Amino acid sequence: MGLIVLLAALPLLFAFLTALTVPLRLEKLAKYPFLAGAVAPWAVFLFEKAGNEVVGGWPRIGGIEVSLDVYNTPLVLGELILFTAVAVYSLDYFREVKAFVLLLLLHAGLLGAFISRDLFNFYIFMEIASVSSFALVGSSGKRKAVRAAYKYLMLSLLASYFFVFSIGVIYLKTGYLNLELISESVMPSKEINVAIAIAFASLLLKAGIFPLHVWLPDAHSLAPTPVSALLSGAVVKAPAYGMILIFSALPVSEGLSETAMVLAVASIFFGVAMALLQKDAKRLLAYHTVSQMGYVLLGIASMNFVGAAYYAMAHSLFKGGLFLSVGSLGKKSRKLGEFGYKNAPLMALSVLMLSLAIGGVSPFIGSYAKGLISSGLAGAWKWAVLAGSVGTLVSFTKLNYYLTKGEAPALPLSWKFASFALALAAFVGGLVLGAVPKVTDVYLLLAGILLFLLFKMAGVFELTLEKEDVKPGEVNTGAMLFALFLLLLLYLAEL
């Protein structure tokens, strides 16, 4: 019997055991089952062979199929590394047992979604991860965080309803929910085109990709720091994996693929432009998630699913690490210029390494992942990857410029360890995968620094887009935007 399903089952078991410490009045021991649940899936991942299995030996048509293959293995590995670092960080961050339980449910939901090979079970596990995320975003109890969680909840639920509807249409037309059986039986039709368009729009909203990103900057920047790291590093990858499932199993029209390519590039540059104008450090990182998810979508839209998966893994490491590092340094104030790493050499090294990784500089893993994405593109699309890298380096030159001016508060050792571990993973990952220093890295860095200086002299960084509060009415705006975008995709599906 295969053991792949234990990747999701073990965190669920330990979530139950962690919750059990409350009625047994053993709350002080809750961190032990929490840590066990965080690392237990490693045993399955390291020793279980890649392949497919149907849980319980049922026929594929009615059973739950899970797999470890070339598309989801990078996603699972990225999640495991990030969650382990976040678990260590969380021991000195959270005091309430419910936070540990919610984190393990999030862990189980993400791993379950990544190993699913049928649409309905993928949806169930993605929702387990989403519901845990809503609760964790608002767990601080602060008004802005609770409102951000509410906005995230409402828009994500809207996307979920439409996604389930699209699954229903696919089931009606093919008779299957299993991806393998769907791909063998599906025939091109208007109904299938409509289902793909609805599923794509829904997953686009859940992944926080432009122009349906409206919930992301608030939720990711206002969540507790370890939650921000997981949201940006792993949670938005579940809907991206859903796109890989849809695009790899169903006949996606050329018009939808081209639309996805345009959206990907728009997301890359919109995220960078907005990040350049932020004075809140975590909000700057949140807008870079909008930008970075553009690269993942670029890989999916060009049918380069392996490239998309490796970019998603790379983003898990460097963006998770950046949120942990910057969130730790700015635990008293998140405003750029009011905190820094001048007196914290290990944190400075971590932020610098992670900044180079997200900028695509060799030999860090971001360079390897950008190379994979670029290898699947032709003509001007390749230049979008290069120009996006320069924009990212400008933004992170700005971040590091301000961080050199301030001092860090006293930090627990576990916070420093978690941040540096992810920076080291981004470095070692690049070396293992074969990223080697190139002359173009020097040009990229020089271009990023030069543009930063030009923007600074021009007063670009003095412009401000500060947001005072999260208003409940923003849910209506987001829903209207989703409806208009969905109508556009449905129109394209009918062409």
Coordinates of C-alpha atoms in Angstrom, one line a residue:
M1 CA 0.0 0.0 0.0
G2 CA 1.3 3.5 -0.9
L3 CA 1.8 6.0 1.8
I4 CA 1.6 9.3 -0.2
V5 CA -1.8 10.1 1.4
L6 CA -0.1 10.3 4.8
L7 CA 1.5 13.6 3.7
A8 CA -1.9 15.1 4.4
A9 CA -3.2 12.7 7.1
L10 CA -0.3 13.1 9.5
P11 CA -0.7 16.9 10.1
L12 CA -4.5 16.3 10.6
L13 CA -3.8 13.6 13.2
F14 CA -1.4 15.9 15.1
A15 CA -3.8 18.8 14.8
F16 CA -6.3 16.7 16.7
L17 CA -3.6 15.7 19.3
T18 CA -2.6 19.3 19.7
A19 CA -6.2 20.4 20.3
L20 CA -6.6 17.6 22.8
T21 CA -4.1 19.3 25.1
V22 CA -6.7 21.9 26.0
P23 CA -9.4 19.7 27.5
L24 CA -6.7 17.6 29.2
R25 CA -5.2 20.9 30.6
L26 CA -1.8 20.1 29.1
E27 CA -1.5 23.3 27.1
K28 CA 2.1 23.7 28.0
L29 CA 2.9 20.5 26.1
A30 CA 1.0 21.6 22.9
K31 CA 4.2 22.6 21.1
Y32 CA 5.4 19.0 21.0
P33 CA 2.5 17.5 19.0
F34 CA 2.6 20.8 16.9
L35 CA 6.2 20.3 16.0
A36 CA 5.7 16.6 15.4
G37 CA 2.8 17.4 13.0
A38 CA 5.0 20.0 11.2
V39 CA 7.9 17.6 10.5
A40 CA 6.2 14.1 10.3
P41 CA 5.3 14.5 6.6
W42 CA 9.1 14.7 5.9
A43 CA 9.4 11.0 6.6
V44 CA 6.8 10.2 4.0
F45 CA 8.3 12.6 1.4
L46 CA 11.9 11.4 1.9
F47 CA 11.1 7.6 1.8
E48 CA 8.1 7.3 -0.4
K49 CA 8.7 6.8 -4.1
A50 CA 7.1 9.0 -6.7
G51 CA 4.0 7.6 -8.3
N52 CA 0.2 7.4 -8.2
E53 CA -2.1 5.5 -5.7
V54 CA -5.8 5.3 -5.2
V55 CA -6.5 5.3 -1.4
G56 CA -8.0 2.0 -0.2
G57 CA -7.4 0.3 -3.5
W58 CA -10.8 1.4 -5.0
P59 CA -11.2 1.8 -8.7
R60 CA -9.9 5.1 -10.0
I61 CA -13.4 6.2 -11.1
G62 CA -14.8 6.3 -7.5
G63 CA -11.6 6.4 -5.4
I64 CA -9.4 9.2 -4.1
E65 CA -6.2 9.3 -6.2
V66 CA -3.1 11.0 -4.9
S67 CA 0.3 11.3 -6.5
L68 CA 3.9 12.6 -6.3
D69 CA 5.0 13.5 -9.8
V70 CA 7.2 16.0 -11.6
Y71 CA 4.6 18.8 -11.3
N72 CA 3.7 18.6 -7.6
T73 CA 7.0 17.4 -6.0
P74 CA 8.6 20.9 -6.1
L75 CA 5.5 22.4 -4.6
V76 CA 5.4 19.8 -1.8
L77 CA 9.1 20.2 -1.1
G78 CA 8.8 24.0 -1.0
E79 CA 5.8 23.8 1.4
L80 CA 7.6 21.3 3.7
I81 CA 10.8 23.5 4.0
L82 CA 8.8 26.7 4.5
F83 CA 6.4 25.2 7.1
T84 CA 9.2 23.7 9.1
A85 CA 10.9 27.1 9.4
V86 CA 7.6 28.8 10.2
A87 CA 6.8 26.1 12.9
V88 CA 10.1 26.9 14.6
Y89 CA 9.5 30.6 14.4
S90 CA 5.9 30.2 15.7
L91 CA 7.1 28.7 19.0
D92 CA 8.2 32.1 20.2
Y93 CA 5.4 34.0 18.5
F94 CA 2.1 32.3 19.4
R95 CA 0.9 31.6 22.9
E96 CA -2.6 30.1 22.2
V97 CA -3.0 26.5 21.3
K98 CA -5.6 27.3 18.7
A99 CA -3.0 29.0 16.5
F100 CA -0.9 25.8 16.5
V101 CA -4.0 23.8 15.5
L102 CA -4.9 26.2 12.7
L103 CA -1.4 26.1 11.4
L104 CA -1.4 22.3 11.3
L105 CA -4.8 22.3 9.5
L106 CA -3.3 24.8 7.0
H107 CA -0.3 22.4 6.6
A108 CA -2.7 19.4 5.9
G109 CA -4.8 21.4 3.5
L110 CA -1.9 22.6 1.4
L111 CA -0.2 19.1 1.2
G112 CA -3.6 17.5 0.5
A113 CA -4.3 20.0 -2.4
F114 CA -0.8 19.5 -3.9
I115 CA -1.1 15.6 -4.0
S116 CA -4.7 15.5 -5.2
R117 CA -5.4 14.0 -8.6
D118 CA -9.1 14.7 -8.8
L119 CA -10.8 18.1 -8.9
F120 CA -13.2 17.6 -6.0
N121 CA -10.6 16.5 -3.4
F122 CA -8.3 19.2 -4.6
Y123 CA -11.2 21.7 -3.9
I124 CA -11.8 20.2 -0.4
F125 CA -8.2 20.5 0.7
M126 CA -7.8 23.9 -0.9
E127 CA -10.8 25.0 1.2
I128 CA -9.3 23.5 4.4
A129 CA -6.2 25.6 3.8
S130 CA -8.3 28.7 3.0
V131 CA -10.6 28.5 6.1
S132 CA -7.5 28.1 8.3
S133 CA -5.9 31.1 6.6
F134 CA -9.0 33.4 7.2
A135 CA -8.9 32.5 10.9
L136 CA -5.2 33.0 11.2
V137 CA -5.2 36.4 9.4
G138 CA -7.7 37.8 12.0
S139 CA -6.2 36.0 14.9
S140 CA -4.5 39.1 16.3
G141 CA -8.0 40.6 17.0
K142 CA -6.9 44.0 15.7
R143 CA -9.6 45.8 13.8
K144 CA -7.7 46.2 10.5
A145 CA -6.6 42.5 10.6
V146 CA -10.2 41.3 11.2
R147 CA -11.5 43.5 8.4
A148 CA -8.8 42.2 6.1
A149 CA -9.7 38.6 7.1
Y150 CA -13.4 39.3 6.4
K151 CA -12.5 40.8 2.9
Y152 CA -10.3 37.7 2.2
L153 CA -13.1 35.4 3.4
M154 CA -15.9 36.9 1.3
L155 CA -14.0 37.1 -2.0
S156 CA -12.4 33.7 -1.5
L157 CA -15.8 32.1 -0.9
L158 CA -17.2 33.8 -4.0
A159 CA -14.4 32.2 -6.0
S160 CA -15.0 28.9 -4.3
Y161 CA -18.7 28.8 -5.3
F162 CA -17.9 29.5 -9.0
F163 CA -15.0 26.9 -8.9
V164 CA -17.4 24.2 -7.6
F165 CA -19.9 25.2 -10.3
S166 CA -17.2 24.7 -13.0
I167 CA -16.3 21.3 -11.5
G168 CA -20.0 20.3 -11.8
V169 CA -20.0 21.3 -15.5
I170 CA -16.9 19.3 -16.2
Y171 CA -18.4 16.3 -14.4
L172 CA -21.6 16.6 -16.4
K173 CA -19.7 16.7 -19.7
T174 CA -17.2 13.9 -18.9
G175 CA -18.7 11.8 -16.2
Y176 CA -15.5 12.0 -14.2
L177 CA -13.7 14.0 -11.5
N178 CA -10.4 12.2 -11.7
L179 CA -7.9 14.2 -13.8
E180 CA -6.5 11.2 -15.7
L181 CA -10.0 10.0 -16.7
I182 CA -11.1 13.5 -17.6
S183 CA -8.1 14.0 -19.9
E184 CA -8.8 10.7 -21.7
S185 CA -12.5 11.4 -22.3
V186 CA -13.0 15.1 -22.6
M187 CA -14.1 16.5 -26.0
P188 CA -13.8 20.2 -26.9
S189 CA -17.2 22.0 -26.5
K190 CA -18.7 25.3 -25.6
E191 CA -19.7 24.0 -22.2
I192 CA -16.1 22.8 -21.4
N193 CA -14.7 26.2 -22.6
V194 CA -17.1 28.0 -20.2
A195 CA -16.2 25.7 -17.3
I196 CA -12.5 26.3 -17.9
A197 CA -13.0 30.1 -18.1
I198 CA -15.0 30.0 -14.8
A199 CA -12.4 27.8 -13.0
F200 CA -9.6 30.0 -14.3
A201 CA -11.2 33.2 -13.0
S202 CA -11.9 31.6 -9.7
L203 CA -8.4 30.3 -9.2
L204 CA -6.9 33.6 -10.4
L205 CA -8.8 35.4 -7.6
K206 CA -7.7 32.9 -5.0
A207 CA -4.1 33.2 -6.2
G208 CA -4.1 37.0 -5.9
I209 CA -3.0 37.6 -9.5
F210 CA -3.7 41.0 -11.1
P211 CA -6.4 42.3 -11.7
L212 CA -8.1 40.1 -9.0
H213 CA -5.5 40.7 -6.4
V214 CA -7.5 43.2 -4.3
W215 CA -7.7 41.1 -1.1
L216 CA -4.1 40.1 -1.1
P217 CA -2.1 43.2 0.0
D218 CA -4.3 43.7 3.1
A219 CA -4.5 40.1 4.1
H220 CA -0.8 39.4 3.6
S221 CA 0.5 42.6 5.3
L222 CA -1.9 42.6 8.3
A223 CA -1.6 39.0 9.2
P224 CA 0.8 37.9 12.0
T225 CA 4.3 37.5 10.5
P226 CA 4.5 33.7 10.4
V227 CA 1.1 33.6 8.8
S228 CA 2.1 36.2 6.2
A229 CA 5.1 33.9 5.3
L230 CA 2.8 31.0 4.8
L231 CA 0.1 32.9 2.9
S232 CA 2.6 34.4 0.4
G233 CA 4.9 31.4 0.3
A234 CA 2.5 28.5 0.1
V235 CA -1.3 29.3 0.3
V236 CA -1.5 31.2 -3.0
K237 CA 0.4 28.2 -4.6
A238 CA -2.6 25.9 -4.1
P239 CA -4.9 27.7 -6.6
A240 CA -1.9 28.0 -8.9
Y241 CA -1.5 24.2 -8.8
G242 CA -5.3 24.0 -9.6
M243 CA -4.5 25.9 -12.8
I244 CA -1.8 23.4 -13.6
L245 CA -4.4 20.6 -13.2
I246 CA -7.0 22.4 -15.4
F247 CA -4.5 23.4 -18.1
S248 CA -2.8 20.0 -18.3
A249 CA -6.1 17.9 -18.4
L250 CA -8.5 20.0 -20.4
P251 CA -8.4 21.6 -23.9
V252 CA -7.6 25.2 -23.1
S253 CA -8.3 27.5 -26.0
E254 CA -5.6 29.6 -27.6
G255 CA -7.4 32.8 -26.7
L256 CA -7.5 31.9 -23.0
S257 CA -3.8 31.0 -23.1
E258 CA -2.9 34.3 -24.6
T259 CA -5.1 36.1 -22.1
A260 CA -3.3 34.3 -19.3
M261 CA 0.1 35.4 -20.8
V262 CA -1.0 39.0 -20.9
L263 CA -2.3 38.9 -17.3
A264 CA 0.9 37.3 -16.1
V265 CA 3.1 40.0 -17.5
A266 CA 0.6 42.7 -16.3
S267 CA 0.8 41.1 -12.8
I268 CA 4.6 41.1 -12.8
F269 CA 4.9 44.9 -13.6
F270 CA 1.8 46.0 -11.6
G271 CA 3.2 44.3 -8.5
V272 CA 6.6 45.9 -8.9
A273 CA 5.2 49.4 -9.6
M274 CA 3.0 49.3 -6.5
A275 CA 5.8 47.9 -4.3
L276 CA 8.1 50.8 -5.3
L277 CA 5.5 53.2 -3.9
Q278 CA 5.0 51.5 -0.5
K279 CA 6.4 52.8 2.8
D280 CA 5.0 49.9 4.8
A281 CA 7.6 47.1 4.6
K282 CA 5.2 44.1 4.8
R283 CA 2.9 45.8 2.3
L284 CA 5.9 46.2 -0.1
L285 CA 6.5 42.4 0.2
A286 CA 2.8 41.7 -0.3
Y287 CA 2.7 43.6 -3.6
H288 CA 5.7 41.6 -4.7
T289 CA 3.6 38.4 -4.2
V290 CA 1.3 39.8 -6.9
S291 CA 4.3 40.3 -9.1
Q292 CA 5.9 37.0 -8.4
M293 CA 2.7 35.0 -9.0
G294 CA 2.8 36.6 -12.5
Y295 CA 5.9 34.5 -13.2
V296 CA 4.1 31.3 -12.0
L297 CA 1.1 32.2 -14.3
L298 CA 3.5 32.8 -17.2
G299 CA 4.8 29.3 -16.8
I300 CA 1.3 27.8 -16.6
A301 CA 0.0 29.9 -19.6
S302 CA 2.9 28.8 -21.8
M303 CA 2.3 25.1 -20.8
N304 CA 5.6 25.0 -19.0
F305 CA 4.2 23.4 -15.9
V306 CA 7.6 22.2 -14.6
G307 CA 8.9 25.7 -14.8
A308 CA 5.8 27.0 -13.0
A309 CA 6.2 24.4 -10.2
Y310 CA 9.9 25.2 -9.7
Y311 CA 9.2 28.9 -9.6
A312 CA 6.5 28.3 -7.1
M313 CA 8.9 26.4 -4.9
A314 CA 11.6 29.1 -5.2
H315 CA 9.1 31.7 -4.3
S316 CA 8.1 29.7 -1.2
L317 CA 11.7 29.9 0.1
F318 CA 12.7 33.5 -0.7
K319 CA 9.3 35.2 0.0
G320 CA 8.6 33.1 3.1
G321 CA 12.1 34.1 4.3
L322 CA 11.7 37.7 3.5
F323 CA 8.4 37.9 5.4
L324 CA 10.0 36.3 8.5
S325 CA 13.1 38.5 8.3
V326 CA 11.4 41.8 7.7
G327 CA 8.5 41.0 10.0
S328 CA 10.9 40.2 12.8
L329 CA 13.0 43.4 12.3
G330 CA 9.8 45.5 12.1
K331 CA 7.9 44.0 15.0
K332 CA 7.5 47.5 16.6
S333 CA 7.1 49.6 13.4
R334 CA 6.7 48.5 9.8
K335 CA 7.4 51.9 8.3
L336 CA 10.6 51.9 6.2
G337 CA 13.3 54.0 7.8
E338 CA 12.1 53.3 11.4
F339 CA 13.8 50.0 11.8
G340 CA 16.7 48.0 10.2
Y341 CA 19.4 45.5 10.5
K342 CA 22.4 47.7 11.3
N343 CA 23.1 45.9 14.6
A344 CA 21.9 42.4 13.5
P345 CA 24.5 40.9 11.1
L346 CA 22.8 37.5 10.7
M347 CA 19.5 39.1 9.8
A348 CA 21.2 41.5 7.4
L349 CA 22.9 38.6 5.7
S350 CA 19.5 36.8 5.5
V351 CA 17.7 39.7 3.9
L352 CA 20.5 40.4 1.4
M353 CA 20.6 36.7 0.3
L354 CA 16.9 36.6 0.0
S355 CA 16.8 39.9 -1.9
L356 CA 19.3 38.5 -4.4
A357 CA 17.3 35.3 -4.7
I358 CA 14.0 37.1 -5.5
G359 CA 15.9 39.3 -8.0
G360 CA 17.0 36.2 -9.9
V361 CA 20.7 36.6 -9.2
S362 CA 22.9 33.5 -9.5
P363 CA 23.6 31.1 -7.8
F364 CA 20.4 31.5 -5.8
I365 CA 17.3 29.4 -6.6
G366 CA 15.4 32.4 -8.1
S367 CA 17.9 32.5 -11.0
Y368 CA 17.4 28.8 -11.8
A369 CA 13.6 29.2 -11.6
K370 CA 13.5 32.3 -13.8
G371 CA 15.7 30.4 -16.4
L372 CA 13.2 27.6 -16.5
I373 CA 10.3 30.0 -17.0
S374 CA 12.3 31.9 -19.7
S375 CA 13.2 28.7 -21.5
G376 CA 9.5 28.0 -22.3
L377 CA 9.0 31.5 -23.8
A378 CA 9.7 33.0 -27.2
G379 CA 10.5 36.5 -28.5
A380 CA 9.4 39.5 -26.4
W381 CA 8.0 37.3 -23.6
K382 CA 11.5 36.5 -22.5
W383 CA 12.3 40.2 -22.2
A384 CA 9.3 40.5 -19.8
V385 CA 11.1 38.1 -17.4
L386 CA 14.4 40.1 -17.6
A387 CA 12.7 43.5 -17.2
G388 CA 10.7 42.2 -14.3
S389 CA 13.9 41.0 -12.6
V390 CA 15.4 44.5 -12.9
G391 CA 12.2 46.0 -11.4
T392 CA 12.4 43.6 -8.5
L393 CA 16.0 44.4 -7.9
V394 CA 15.2 48.2 -7.8
S395 CA 12.5 47.5 -5.2
F396 CA 14.7 45.4 -3.0
T397 CA 17.6 47.9 -3.3
K398 CA 15.1 50.4 -1.9
L399 CA 14.2 48.0 0.9
N400 CA 17.8 47.3 1.9
Y401 CA 18.7 51.0 1.6
Y402 CA 16.2 51.8 4.3
L403 CA 17.1 48.7 6.4
T404 CA 20.8 49.8 6.5
K405 CA 19.7 53.0 8.3
G406 CA 17.9 51.5 11.3
E407 CA 18.5 49.1 14.2
A408 CA 16.8 45.9 15.0
P409 CA 15.0 45.2 18.3
A410 CA 16.1 42.2 20.4
L411 CA 15.0 39.0 18.6
P412 CA 14.6 35.4 19.7
L413 CA 17.2 33.0 18.4
S414 CA 14.4 30.9 16.7
W415 CA 13.4 33.9 14.6
K416 CA 17.0 34.5 13.4
F417 CA 17.4 30.7 12.8
A418 CA 14.2 30.4 10.7
S419 CA 15.0 33.4 8.5
F420 CA 18.6 32.3 7.9
A421 CA 17.5 28.7 7.2
L422 CA 15.3 29.9 4.4
A423 CA 18.0 32.1 3.0
L424 CA 20.4 29.2 3.1
A425 CA 17.8 26.9 1.5
A426 CA 17.5 29.5 -1.4
F427 CA 21.3 29.5 -1.8
V428 CA 21.8 25.7 -1.5
G429 CA 18.7 25.0 -3.7
G430 CA 20.2 27.1 -6.5
L431 CA 23.6 25.3 -6.3
V432 CA 22.0 21.8 -6.2
L433 CA 19.8 22.6 -9.2
G434 CA 22.7 24.0 -11.2
A435 CA 22.5 27.8 -11.1
V436 CA 25.9 29.2 -11.7
P437 CA 27.1 32.9 -11.6
K438 CA 26.8 34.7 -14.9
V439 CA 28.0 38.0 -16.3
T440 CA 24.4 39.0 -16.8
D441 CA 24.0 38.9 -13.0
V442 CA 26.4 41.9 -12.8
Y443 CA 24.4 43.8 -15.4
L444 CA 21.1 43.0 -13.6
L445 CA 22.5 44.3 -10.3
L446 CA 24.0 47.4 -11.8
A447 CA 20.8 48.2 -13.6
G448 CA 18.8 47.7 -10.4
I449 CA 21.0 50.0 -8.4
L450 CA 21.3 52.6 -11.1
L451 CA 17.5 52.8 -11.6
F452 CA 17.1 53.0 -7.8
L453 CA 19.4 56.0 -7.7
L454 CA 17.6 57.7 -10.6
F455 CA 14.1 57.1 -9.0
K456 CA 15.4 58.4 -5.7
M457 CA 16.8 61.6 -7.3
A458 CA 13.5 62.0 -9.1
G459 CA 11.6 61.8 -5.8
V460 CA 9.6 58.7 -6.8
F461 CA 10.0 57.2 -3.3
E462 CA 8.6 60.3 -1.7
L463 CA 5.2 59.6 -3.4
T464 CA 2.9 57.7 -1.0
L465 CA 0.0 55.3 -1.4
E466 CA -0.6 54.7 2.3
K467 CA -3.8 53.0 3.2
E468 CA -5.4 54.0 6.5
D469 CA -8.0 51.3 6.9
V470 CA -9.7 48.3 5.3
K471 CA -13.3 49.2 4.5
P472 CA -16.1 46.5 4.4
G473 CA -17.3 48.1 1.1
E474 CA -14.2 46.9 -0.6
V475 CA -15.7 43.5 -0.8
N476 CA -18.4 44.9 -3.2
T477 CA -15.7 46.4 -5.3
G478 CA -13.8 43.2 -5.5
A479 CA -16.9 41.2 -6.3
M480 CA -17.8 43.6 -9.1
L481 CA -14.3 43.4 -10.5
F482 CA -14.5 39.6 -10.4
A483 CA -17.9 39.6 -12.2
L484 CA -16.7 41.9 -15.0
F485 CA -13.5 39.9 -15.5
L486 CA -15.5 36.6 -15.5
L487 CA -17.9 38.1 -18.2
L488 CA -14.8 39.0 -20.3
L489 CA -13.4 35.5 -20.0
L490 CA -16.8 34.0 -20.9
Y491 CA -17.0 36.2 -24.0
L492 CA -13.5 35.0 -25.0
A493 CA -14.6 31.4 -24.4
E494 CA -17.5 31.8 -26.9
L495 CA -15.2 33.2 -29.6

